[in-house]
PDB file of C-alpha atoms and ligand atoms in Angstrom:
ATOM      1  CA  MET V   1      -8.360 -19.874 -22.595  1.00 65.00           C
ATOM      2  CA  GLY V   2      -8.416 -16.833 -20.309  1.00 84.00           C
ATOM      3  CA  ILE V   3      -5.576 -14.400 -19.845  1.00 91.00           C
ATOM      4  CA  SER V   4      -3.007 -15.356 -17.144  1.00 93.00           C
ATOM      5  CA  PRO V   5      -2.884 -13.282 -13.916  1.00 91.00           C
ATOM      6  CA  LYS V   6       0.622 -12.111 -14.902  1.00 94.00           C
ATOM      7  CA  ASP V   7      -0.534 -10.849 -18.304  1.00 96.00           C
ATOM      8  CA  GLU V   8      -3.641  -9.369 -16.721  1.00 96.00           C
ATOM      9  CA  LEU V   9      -1.496  -7.358 -14.294  1.00 97.00           C
ATOM     10  CA  ALA V  10       0.800  -6.188 -17.086  1.00 96.00           C
ATOM     11  CA  GLN V  11      -2.247  -5.098 -19.088  1.00 97.00           C
ATOM     12  CA  LEU V  12      -3.719  -3.311 -16.062  1.00 97.00           C
ATOM     13  CA  ALA V  13      -0.474  -1.451 -15.417  1.00 97.00           C
ATOM     14  CA  GLU V  14      -0.444  -0.332 -19.044  1.00 97.00           C
ATOM     15  CA  GLU V  15      -4.036   0.897 -18.837  1.00 98.00           C
ATOM     16  CA  ALA V  16      -3.409   2.606 -15.493  1.00 98.00           C
ATOM     17  CA  ALA V  17      -0.516   4.546 -17.044  1.00 98.00           C
ATOM     18  CA  ARG V  18      -3.169   6.441 -19.015  1.00 98.00           C
ATOM     19  CA  CYS V  19      -5.499   6.953 -16.037  1.00 98.00           C
ATOM     20  CA  VAL V  20      -7.417  10.248 -15.900  1.00 98.00           C
ATOM     21  CA  ARG V  21     -10.118   9.067 -13.476  1.00 97.00           C
ATOM     22  CA  CYS V  22      -9.293  11.925 -11.080  1.00 98.00           C
ATOM     23  CA  PRO V  23      -7.226  15.119 -11.451  1.00 98.00           C
ATOM     24  CA  LEU V  24      -4.147  13.755  -9.640  1.00 98.00           C
ATOM     25  CA  TYR V  25      -2.562  12.590 -12.899  1.00 98.00           C
ATOM     26  CA  ARG V  26      -2.046  16.216 -13.931  1.00 98.00           C
ATOM     27  CA  ASP V  27       0.705  17.028 -11.405  1.00 97.00           C
ATOM     28  CA  ALA V  28       2.229  13.585 -11.013  1.00 98.00           C
ATOM     29  CA  THR V  29       5.175  12.391 -13.086  1.00 98.00           C
ATOM     30  CA  GLN V  30       3.607   9.004 -13.744  1.00 98.00           C
ATOM     31  CA  VAL V  31       1.294   6.395 -12.314  1.00 98.00           C
ATOM     32  CA  VAL V  32       2.862   4.126  -9.697  1.00 98.00           C
ATOM     33  CA  PHE V  33       1.201   0.769 -10.149  1.00 98.00           C
ATOM     34  CA  GLY V  34       1.552  -2.228  -7.819  1.00 98.00           C
ATOM     35  CA  GLU V  35       4.566  -4.503  -7.988  1.00 98.00           C
ATOM     36  CA  GLY V  36       5.127  -8.165  -7.175  1.00 98.00           C
ATOM     37  CA  PRO V  37       4.312 -11.655  -8.338  1.00 97.00           C
ATOM     38  CA  ALA V  38       0.854 -12.301  -9.788  1.00 96.00           C
ATOM     39  CA  GLY V  39       0.696 -15.451  -7.662  1.00 96.00           C
ATOM     40  CA  ALA V  40       1.369 -13.640  -4.379  1.00 97.00           C
ATOM     41  CA  LYS V  41      -0.711 -14.865  -1.448  1.00 96.00           C
ATOM     42  CA  ILE V  42       0.006 -11.728   0.579  1.00 97.00           C
ATOM     43  CA  MET V  43      -0.761  -8.249  -0.654  1.00 98.00           C
ATOM     44  CA  MET V  44       0.314  -5.041   1.080  1.00 98.00           C
ATOM     45  CA  ILE V  45      -1.395  -1.705   0.608  1.00 98.00           C
ATOM     46  CA  GLY V  46       0.039   1.714   1.382  1.00 98.00           C
ATOM     47  CA  GLU V  47      -1.575   5.105   0.966  1.00 98.00           C
ATOM     48  CA  GLN V  48      -0.091   6.664  -2.150  1.00 98.00           C
ATOM     49  CA  PRO V  49       3.344   7.049  -3.773  1.00 98.00           C
ATOM     50  CA  GLY V  50       5.686   9.677  -2.384  1.00 97.00           C
ATOM     51  CA  ASP V  51       8.115  11.962  -4.163  1.00 97.00           C
ATOM     52  CA  GLN V  52      10.707   9.287  -4.932  1.00 97.00           C
ATOM     53  CA  GLU V  53       8.136   6.695  -5.956  1.00 98.00           C
ATOM     54  CA  ASP V  54       6.627   9.261  -8.317  1.00 98.00           C
ATOM     55  CA  ARG V  55      10.013   9.771  -9.968  1.00 98.00           C
ATOM     56  CA  ALA V  56      10.920   6.060 -10.057  1.00 98.00           C
ATOM     57  CA  GLY V  57       7.467   4.755 -11.008  1.00 98.00           C
ATOM     58  CA  ARG V  58       7.699   2.050  -8.325  1.00 98.00           C
ATOM     59  CA  PRO V  59       5.986   1.741  -4.916  1.00 98.00           C
ATOM     60  CA  PHE V  60       7.876   2.051  -1.638  1.00 98.00           C
ATOM     61  CA  VAL V  61      11.351   2.826  -2.963  1.00 98.00           C
ATOM     62  CA  GLY V  62      11.961   6.001  -0.900  1.00 98.00           C
ATOM     63  CA  ALA V  63      12.657   6.479   2.805  1.00 98.00           C
ATOM     64  CA  ALA V  64       9.413   4.790   3.928  1.00 98.00           C
ATOM     65  CA  GLY V  65      10.182   1.927   1.561  1.00 98.00           C
ATOM     66  CA  ARG V  66      13.585   1.419   3.163  1.00 98.00           C
ATOM     67  CA  VAL V  67      11.917   1.204   6.591  1.00 98.00           C
ATOM     68  CA  LEU V  68       9.414  -1.273   5.174  1.00 98.00           C
ATOM     69  CA  ASP V  69      12.160  -3.418   3.598  1.00 98.00           C
ATOM     70  CA  GLN V  70      14.068  -3.539   6.862  1.00 98.00           C
ATOM     71  CA  ALA V  71      10.944  -4.417   8.866  1.00 98.00           C
ATOM     72  CA  LEU V  72      10.010  -7.117   6.329  1.00 98.00           C
ATOM     73  CA  ASN V  73      13.517  -8.546   6.652  1.00 97.00           C
ATOM     74  CA  GLU V  74      13.318  -8.651  10.419  1.00 97.00           C
ATOM     75  CA  ALA V  75       9.910 -10.284  10.210  1.00 97.00           C
ATOM     76  CA  GLY V  76      11.224 -12.990   7.893  1.00 95.00           C
ATOM     77  CA  LEU V  77       9.082 -11.854   4.980  1.00 95.00           C
ATOM     78  CA  GLN V  78      10.533 -11.641   1.499  1.00 94.00           C
ATOM     79  CA  ARG V  79       9.455  -8.534  -0.349  1.00 96.00           C
ATOM     80  CA  SER V  80       9.819 -10.414  -3.613  1.00 97.00           C
ATOM     81  CA  ALA V  81       7.033 -12.798  -2.535  1.00 97.00           C
ATOM     82  CA  ILE V  82       4.548 -10.012  -1.767  1.00 98.00           C
ATOM     83  CA  TYR V  83       2.475  -7.850  -4.076  1.00 98.00           C
ATOM     84  CA  ILE V  84       2.815  -4.236  -2.897  1.00 98.00           C
ATOM     85  CA  THR V  85       0.561  -1.455  -4.045  1.00 98.00           C
ATOM     86  CA  ASN V  86      -1.106   1.757  -2.919  1.00 98.00           C
ATOM     87  CA  ALA V  87      -4.716   2.823  -2.384  1.00 98.00           C
ATOM     88  CA  VAL V  88      -4.059   5.820  -4.653  1.00 98.00           C
ATOM     89  CA  LYS V  89      -1.671   5.500  -7.569  1.00 98.00           C
ATOM     90  CA  HIS V  90      -0.647   9.068  -8.300  1.00 98.00           C
ATOM     91  CA  PHE V  91       1.443  11.291  -6.001  1.00 98.00           C
ATOM     92  CA  LYS V  92      -0.670  14.059  -4.478  1.00 98.00           C
ATOM     93  CA  HIS V  93       1.455  16.952  -3.353  1.00 97.00           C
ATOM     94  CA  GLU V  94       1.868  20.650  -3.067  1.00 97.00           C
ATOM     95  CA  VAL V  95       4.949  22.494  -4.266  1.00 95.00           C
ATOM     96  CA  ARG V  96       6.765  24.599  -1.658  1.00 96.00           C
ATOM     97  CA  GLY V  97       9.873  26.151  -3.103  1.00 96.00           C
ATOM     98  CA  LYS V  98      11.935  23.264  -4.424  1.00 93.00           C
ATOM     99  CA  ARG V  99      10.090  20.650  -2.392  1.00 95.00           C
ATOM    100  CA  ARG V 100       7.014  18.604  -3.220  1.00 96.00           C
ATOM    101  CA  LEU V 101       5.129  17.989   0.007  1.00 95.00           C
ATOM    102  CA  HIS V 102       2.841  14.974   0.380  1.00 95.00           C
ATOM    103  CA  LYS V 103      -0.880  15.701   0.717  1.00 96.00           C
ATOM    104  CA  HIS V 104      -3.441  13.110   1.795  1.00 96.00           C
ATOM    105  CA  PRO V 105      -5.794  11.992  -0.969  1.00 96.00           C
ATOM    106  CA  ASN V 106      -9.452  12.938  -0.510  1.00 97.00           C
ATOM    107  CA  ARG V 107     -12.487  10.651  -0.589  1.00 96.00           C
ATOM    108  CA  TYR V 108     -13.177  11.299  -4.243  1.00 98.00           C
ATOM    109  CA  GLU V 109      -9.611  10.468  -5.307  1.00 98.00           C
ATOM    110  CA  ILE V 110      -9.591   7.342  -3.149  1.00 98.00           C
ATOM    111  CA  GLY V 111     -12.974   6.273  -4.526  1.00 97.00           C
ATOM    112  CA  GLN V 112     -11.894   6.768  -8.143  1.00 98.00           C
ATOM    113  CA  CYS V 113      -8.657   4.844  -7.592  1.00 98.00           C
ATOM    114  CA  ARG V 114     -10.458   1.969  -5.910  1.00 97.00           C
ATOM    115  CA  TRP V 115     -11.308   0.852  -9.441  1.00 96.00           C
ATOM    116  CA  TRP V 116      -7.653  -0.141  -9.962  1.00 98.00           C
ATOM    117  CA  LEU V 117      -7.335  -1.729  -6.548  1.00 98.00           C
ATOM    118  CA  GLU V 118     -10.358  -3.936  -7.229  1.00 97.00           C
ATOM    119  CA  ARG V 119      -8.748  -5.060 -10.481  1.00 97.00           C
ATOM    120  CA  GLU V 120      -5.506  -5.872  -8.715  1.00 98.00           C
ATOM    121  CA  PHE V 121      -7.485  -7.951  -6.180  1.00 97.00           C
ATOM    122  CA  ALA V 122      -9.282  -9.762  -8.983  1.00 96.00           C
ATOM    123  CA  ALA V 123      -6.045 -10.536 -10.868  1.00 96.00           C
ATOM    124  CA  ILE V 124      -4.038 -11.676  -7.841  1.00 97.00           C
ATOM    125  CA  ASP V 125      -6.775 -13.062  -5.619  1.00 97.00           C
ATOM    126  CA  PRO V 126      -4.673 -12.674  -2.441  1.00 97.00           C
ATOM    127  CA  VAL V 127      -5.397 -14.772   0.636  1.00 96.00           C
ATOM    128  CA  PHE V 128      -4.233 -12.100   3.063  1.00 98.00           C
ATOM    129  CA  ILE V 129      -4.130  -8.305   2.752  1.00 98.00           C
ATOM    130  CA  VAL V 130      -2.021  -6.103   5.022  1.00 98.00           C
ATOM    131  CA  ALA V 131      -2.971  -2.437   5.330  1.00 98.00           C
ATOM    132  CA  LEU V 132      -0.095  -0.071   6.058  1.00 98.00           C
ATOM    133  CA  GLY V 133      -1.686   2.813   7.944  1.00 98.00           C
ATOM    134  CA  ALA V 134      -5.198   3.949   8.740  1.00 97.00           C
ATOM    135  CA  ILE V 135      -5.992   5.267   5.254  1.00 97.00           C
ATOM    136  CA  ALA V 136      -5.326   1.917   3.591  1.00 98.00           C
ATOM    137  CA  ALA V 137      -7.204   0.120   6.393  1.00 98.00           C
ATOM    138  CA  SER V 138     -10.216   2.416   5.949  1.00 97.00           C
ATOM    139  CA  VAL V 139     -10.196   1.886   2.190  1.00 97.00           C
ATOM    140  CA  LEU V 140     -10.187  -1.888   2.691  1.00 98.00           C
ATOM    141  CA  MET V 141     -12.892  -1.766   5.350  1.00 97.00           C
ATOM    142  CA  GLY V 142     -15.058   0.584   3.292  1.00 96.00           C
ATOM    143  CA  ARG V 143     -15.487   2.960   6.243  1.00 96.00           C
ATOM    144  CA  PRO V 144     -13.204   5.073   8.421  1.00 96.00           C
ATOM    145  CA  ILE V 145     -11.392   2.962  11.011  1.00 96.00           C
ATOM    146  CA  THR V 146      -8.604   3.768  13.429  1.00 97.00           C
ATOM    147  CA  LEU V 147      -5.468   1.734  14.039  1.00 97.00           C
ATOM    148  CA  ALA V 148      -6.197   1.956  17.774  1.00 95.00           C
ATOM    149  CA  ASN V 149      -9.121  -0.417  17.091  1.00 92.00           C
ATOM    150  CA  ALA V 150      -7.887  -2.448  14.181  1.00 97.00           C
ATOM    151  CA  ARG V 151      -4.161  -2.918  14.633  1.00 97.00           C
ATOM    152  CA  GLY V 152      -2.473  -6.259  15.223  1.00 93.00           C
ATOM    153  CA  ARG V 153      -5.289  -8.795  14.921  1.00 95.00           C
ATOM    154  CA  LEU V 154      -6.938 -10.888  12.266  1.00 97.00           C
ATOM    155  CA  LEU V 155      -9.478  -8.779  10.389  1.00 98.00           C
ATOM    156  CA  ARG V 156     -12.067  -9.394   7.718  1.00 98.00           C
ATOM    157  CA  TRP V 157     -12.095  -6.634   5.135  1.00 98.00           C
ATOM    158  CA  ARG V 158     -15.292  -5.462   3.502  1.00 97.00           C
ATOM    159  CA  ASP V 159     -14.953  -7.961   0.650  1.00 95.00           C
ATOM    160  CA  GLY V 160     -14.587 -10.854   3.112  1.00 97.00           C
ATOM    161  CA  ARG V 161     -10.843 -11.341   2.601  1.00 97.00           C
ATOM    162  CA  ALA V 162      -8.636 -11.872   5.645  1.00 98.00           C
ATOM    163  CA  GLY V 163      -6.220  -9.181   6.648  1.00 97.00           C
ATOM    164  CA  PHE V 164      -4.277  -7.207   9.122  1.00 98.00           C
ATOM    165  CA  ALA V 165      -3.536  -3.544   9.814  1.00 98.00           C
ATOM    166  CA  THR V 166      -0.379  -1.960  11.117  1.00 98.00           C
ATOM    167  CA  ILE V 167       1.260   1.445  11.131  1.00 98.00           C
ATOM    168  CA  HIS V 168       2.512   3.069   7.967  1.00 98.00           C
ATOM    169  CA  PRO V 169       6.335   2.871   7.771  1.00 98.00           C
ATOM    170  CA  SER V 170       6.486   6.665   7.469  1.00 98.00           C
ATOM    171  CA  ALA V 171       5.094   6.840  11.036  1.00 98.00           C
ATOM    172  CA  VAL V 172       8.473   5.440  12.137  1.00 98.00           C
ATOM    173  CA  LEU V 173      10.255   8.254  10.299  1.00 98.00           C
ATOM    174  CA  ARG V 174       8.044  10.892  11.884  1.00 97.00           C
ATOM    175  CA  MET V 175       8.994   9.922  15.442  1.00 98.00           C
ATOM    176  CA  PRO V 176      10.779  12.791  17.196  1.00 98.00           C
ATOM    177  CA  ASP V 177      13.836  10.945  18.565  1.00 98.00           C
ATOM    178  CA  ASP V 178      15.952   7.805  18.164  1.00 98.00           C
ATOM    179  CA  LEU V 179      14.353   5.917  21.025  1.00 98.00           C
ATOM    180  CA  SER V 180      10.780   6.406  19.841  1.00 98.00           C
ATOM    181  CA  ARG V 181      11.855   5.635  16.280  1.00 98.00           C
ATOM    182  CA  ALA V 182      13.446   2.376  17.426  1.00 98.00           C
ATOM    183  CA  ARG V 183      10.309   1.458  19.380  1.00 98.00           C
ATOM    184  CA  ALA V 184       8.005   2.251  16.477  1.00 98.00           C
ATOM    185  CA  PHE V 185      10.210   0.212  14.152  1.00 98.00           C
ATOM    186  CA  GLU V 186      10.183  -2.746  16.554  1.00 98.00           C
ATOM    187  CA  SER V 187       6.383  -2.592  16.781  1.00 98.00           C
ATOM    188  CA  LEU V 188       6.103  -2.524  12.975  1.00 98.00           C
ATOM    189  CA  SER V 189       8.326  -5.568  12.499  1.00 98.00           C
ATOM    190  CA  LYS V 190       6.574  -7.387  15.340  1.00 98.00           C
ATOM    191  CA  ASP V 191       3.229  -6.709  13.637  1.00 98.00           C
ATOM    192  CA  LEU V 192       4.584  -7.959  10.324  1.00 98.00           C
ATOM    193  CA  ARG V 193       5.827 -11.137  11.992  1.00 97.00           C
ATOM    194  CA  ARG V 194       2.337 -11.656  13.384  1.00 97.00           C
ATOM    195  CA  ALA V 195       0.792 -10.943   9.984  1.00 97.00           C
ATOM    196  CA  LEU V 196       3.085 -13.546   8.419  1.00 96.00           C
ATOM    197  CA  SER V 197       2.120 -16.140  10.977  1.00 96.00           C
ATOM    198  CA  LEU V 198      -1.619 -15.449  10.458  1.00 97.00           C
ATOM    199  CA  ALA V 199      -1.184 -15.547   6.693  1.00 96.00           C
ATOM    200  CA  LYS V 200       0.711 -18.852   6.951  1.00 94.00           C
ATOM    201  CA  SER V 201      -2.033 -20.390   9.068  1.00 94.00           C
ATOM    202  CA  LEU V 202      -4.579 -19.373   6.430  1.00 92.00           C
ATOM    203  CA  THR V 203      -2.536 -20.417   3.421  1.00 81.00           C
ATOM    204  CA  SER V 204      -1.165 -23.725   4.685  1.00 78.00           C
ATOM    205  CA  GLY V 205      -2.748 -26.396   2.597  1.00 55.00           C
ATOM    206  CA  SER V 206      -3.834 -23.934  -0.079  1.00 52.00           C
ATOM    207  CA  GLY V 207      -0.850 -24.788  -2.304  1.00 45.00           C
TER     208      GLY V 207
HETATM  209  N1  LIG T 301       4.120   5.765   1.088  1.00 92.98           N
HETATM  210  C1  LIG T 301       3.115   4.984   0.574  1.00 92.98           C
HETATM  211  O1  LIG T 301       2.041   4.865   1.142  1.00 92.98           O
HETATM  212  N2  LIG T 301       3.358   4.343  -0.565  1.00 92.98           N
HETATM  213  C2  LIG T 301       4.510   4.418  -1.215  1.00 92.98           C
HETATM  214  O2  LIG T 301       4.632   3.798  -2.271  1.00 92.98           O
HETATM  215  C3  LIG T 301       5.532   5.222  -0.663  1.00 92.98           C
HETATM  216  C4  LIG T 301       5.318   5.893   0.486  1.00 92.98           C
END
């Protein structure tokens, strides 16, 4: 008998904790592997862990994670039913004084980390994959894409799986004032509601 998806994920997370496939492990506290049920039908992909995720060892637990949780709530999606992970699993940053500032991963780092993402896909076999932000969407599409083109509609990722792209929750936090923050938040939760409805239409009847 083969290994169960749950055990496979646990084994993967253990292996990933020792990952040296790119240099990012050197300055990160720990690997931040995906989190959620092995039987999840919906998977969500961010870019990479931030400062707080790096310390906690869990994805989306910092400020962007709180925005995501709130938007998921408003959209009627339960975080506990979704598998959430990142395209890159170590925190890339530069130290400025006492702060650790996020830096975008480069193509090499993304390519090396894809190895783990592919294994998460294989273990979970999600029906629907939501990309949070253009970097995750480009990783899933296998080529650079912009949210202006891809956002808000049913997509087919490079591997043929169905999906959806929306803004990264940190885009809400970067808005310059309350009004634009509220609008960006509304658009994120509206997108997630739409993603849920598309995912439901694809998963109904699939058990
Ligand atoms: N941003 C991400 O893309 N992922 C996280 O886990 C946290 C912040």
